[in-house]
Amino acid sequence: MNEQQRKEQNILQSDDEAKNLKRIQELSSDDLISHYFQTTYEPTAPSLKEAKKRGKSETEVHYDFTIPEDIQGIGARKKFQIRTYGCQMNEHDTEVMAGILTEMGYESTTDQHEADIILLNTCAIRENAENKVFGELGHLKSLKRENPGLLLGVCGCMSQEEAVVNRIKQKHPFVDLVFGTHNIHRLPQLVKEALFSKEMVLEVWSKEGDIIENLPRVRKGKIKGWVNIMYGCDKFCTYCIVPYTRGKERSRVPHDIIQEVRAMAAEGYKEITLLGQNVNAYGKDLDYEYSLGDLMDELRKIDIPRIRFTTSHPRDFDERLIEVLSKGGNMLDHIHLPVQSGSTEVLKRMSRKYTRERYLDLVQQIREAMPNATLTTDIIVGFPNETEEQFEETMTLVEEVGFEAAYTFIYSKREGTPAANMEDNVPMDVKKARLKRLNELVNRQSKEAMAKYEGEVVDVLVEGVSKNNDEVLAGYTARNKVVNFKGPKTAIGQIVQVKIQESKTWSLNGEMVETIEVK
Ligand code: 5AD
Ligand code: SF4
């Protein structure tokens, strides 16, 4: 570095310091503690009421994550296990927590008996997801008895709910650590505190709206990877707990996302999925005009064969995005577009902010621009007071759109959401019967769509060997169909051509025709 460069760097550094100082002064004058950087721990309990508020405050992006010196190496010769429940966002968070624990010296293990830390990364979307976790805590009690030194933590969406935290305190007091979705970057401090504290360590911030960049990360695989593009949700669908557990919508700046995707392309990743609770709202909170379509248009130029995104909201799905997706290349012919219900009246009570007609118009627009696109969806049956006619409207919509797959759910009451206060006159057996009918229809449509592939040659990104037979390889087509086929193990991690010989309801069987990678 020459004298001039050194001078420039000093100026840059002092500029940064000055900005930092100003920010800290502003924060303290605002009576806000800059807890992002505090090294100590103060107990904080969750509040869904607080989490509901959406202020006007700007999103701050923090690039300065570090593990304090006294905590580095705290995990040497120790092992961790993280059990992940729920959606891809949780999988993504698990990768970050694994990264942080690894930097603290811990090693990962799949054997609970040799783990020194077990974290349950939980999901709150439906009651059965929560029940699974409480069941698991029951099992872990005996493990904790056998190994009192085991540090047991609960994190993820459930820890953002005060009812859950109260239940853990009362019925599972052997849990050592509870922390929220906004506190992941505080894991080093929290683990240290939990190791030395006799009390349960509880840190759940309810109203955070910031972004922490540069967190370490241990990605699960080397073929497909997730890239978060935004956090939180402001849609407040009346049945959904996510806006409360994940905070306000905040977009990562395009540059940070593009850099991350470029780095993954350089590392040889073949597919990335852009993640967000409502990815179509991407960019709305940035200071300049920039949308998911603009971001996809940039990412399209990166040398990575497949780019997906999830999850979409029909309300914000715009023409710009459709135009970019229709350009093909690494933009794929598969759109997951949760509809939730086919009845305008139910959609209104769900506060989805679109009608059946508007959804169908959007599908038409997509079909015109992308004639080969596969559409899949999410549907809730048995929303409070859903009538038989309203359910029939969901059935006809499923047929009209021709969804090739759907995640279908019975409505689950979530305390703290507006729908939890709605009267519900639909008995559970009626809800179950509706779900069964809907699933039969979806299965039929999936089977029909699969049958069309017989005799076709498709590009498959090979992910590994099949679970039941290690002679058989398994992977996904661009339209997200599972394909099982015979082929050499060297094909793993490649995109290869497979001739489909047989179709089933949810998968295809075939034979590899060549090993040449297709982009
Ligand atoms: N009950 C049932 N299903 C729900 N989902 C979200 N909240 C609930 C709930 N309270 C479903 C929606 C969403 C998917 C991720 O989970 O269909 O798209
Ligand atoms: Fe929940 Fe609706 Fe936000 Fe999706 S868009 S996370 S369903 S509130």
Coordinates of C-alpha atoms and ligand atoms in Angstrom, one line a residue, residues 125-126 239 340 378 380 409-412 414, ligand 1:
I125 CA -47.1 -21.9 11.5
R126 CA -49.6 -24.6 12.6
Y239 CA -54.6 -16.6 9.9
Q340 CA -55.0 -20.1 -0.1
D378 CA -50.6 -23.5 -1.0
I380 CA -56.0 -23.7 3.4
F409 CA -53.5 -27.5 5.1
I410 CA -56.4 -27.5 7.5
Y411 CA -56.7 -24.1 9.1
S412 CA -55.0 -24.0 12.4
R414 CA -52.9 -19.2 15.9
Ligands
5AD1 N1 -53.3 -22.6 9.4 C1 -53.1 -23.4 8.3 N2 -52.2 -23.1 7.4 C2 -51.5 -22.0 7.5 N3 -50.5 -21.5 6.7 C3 -50.1 -20.3 7.2 N4 -50.8 -20.1 8.4 C4 -51.6 -21.1 8.5 C5 -52.6 -21.5 9.5 N5 -52.8 -20.7 10.6 C6 -50.1 -22.1 5.4 C7 -50.4 -21.1 4.2 C8 -49.0 -20.7 3.9 C9 -48.2 -21.9 4.2 C10 -46.7 -21.6 4.4 O1 -48.7 -22.3 5.4 O2 -50.9 -21.9 3.2 O3 -48.9 -20.3 2.5

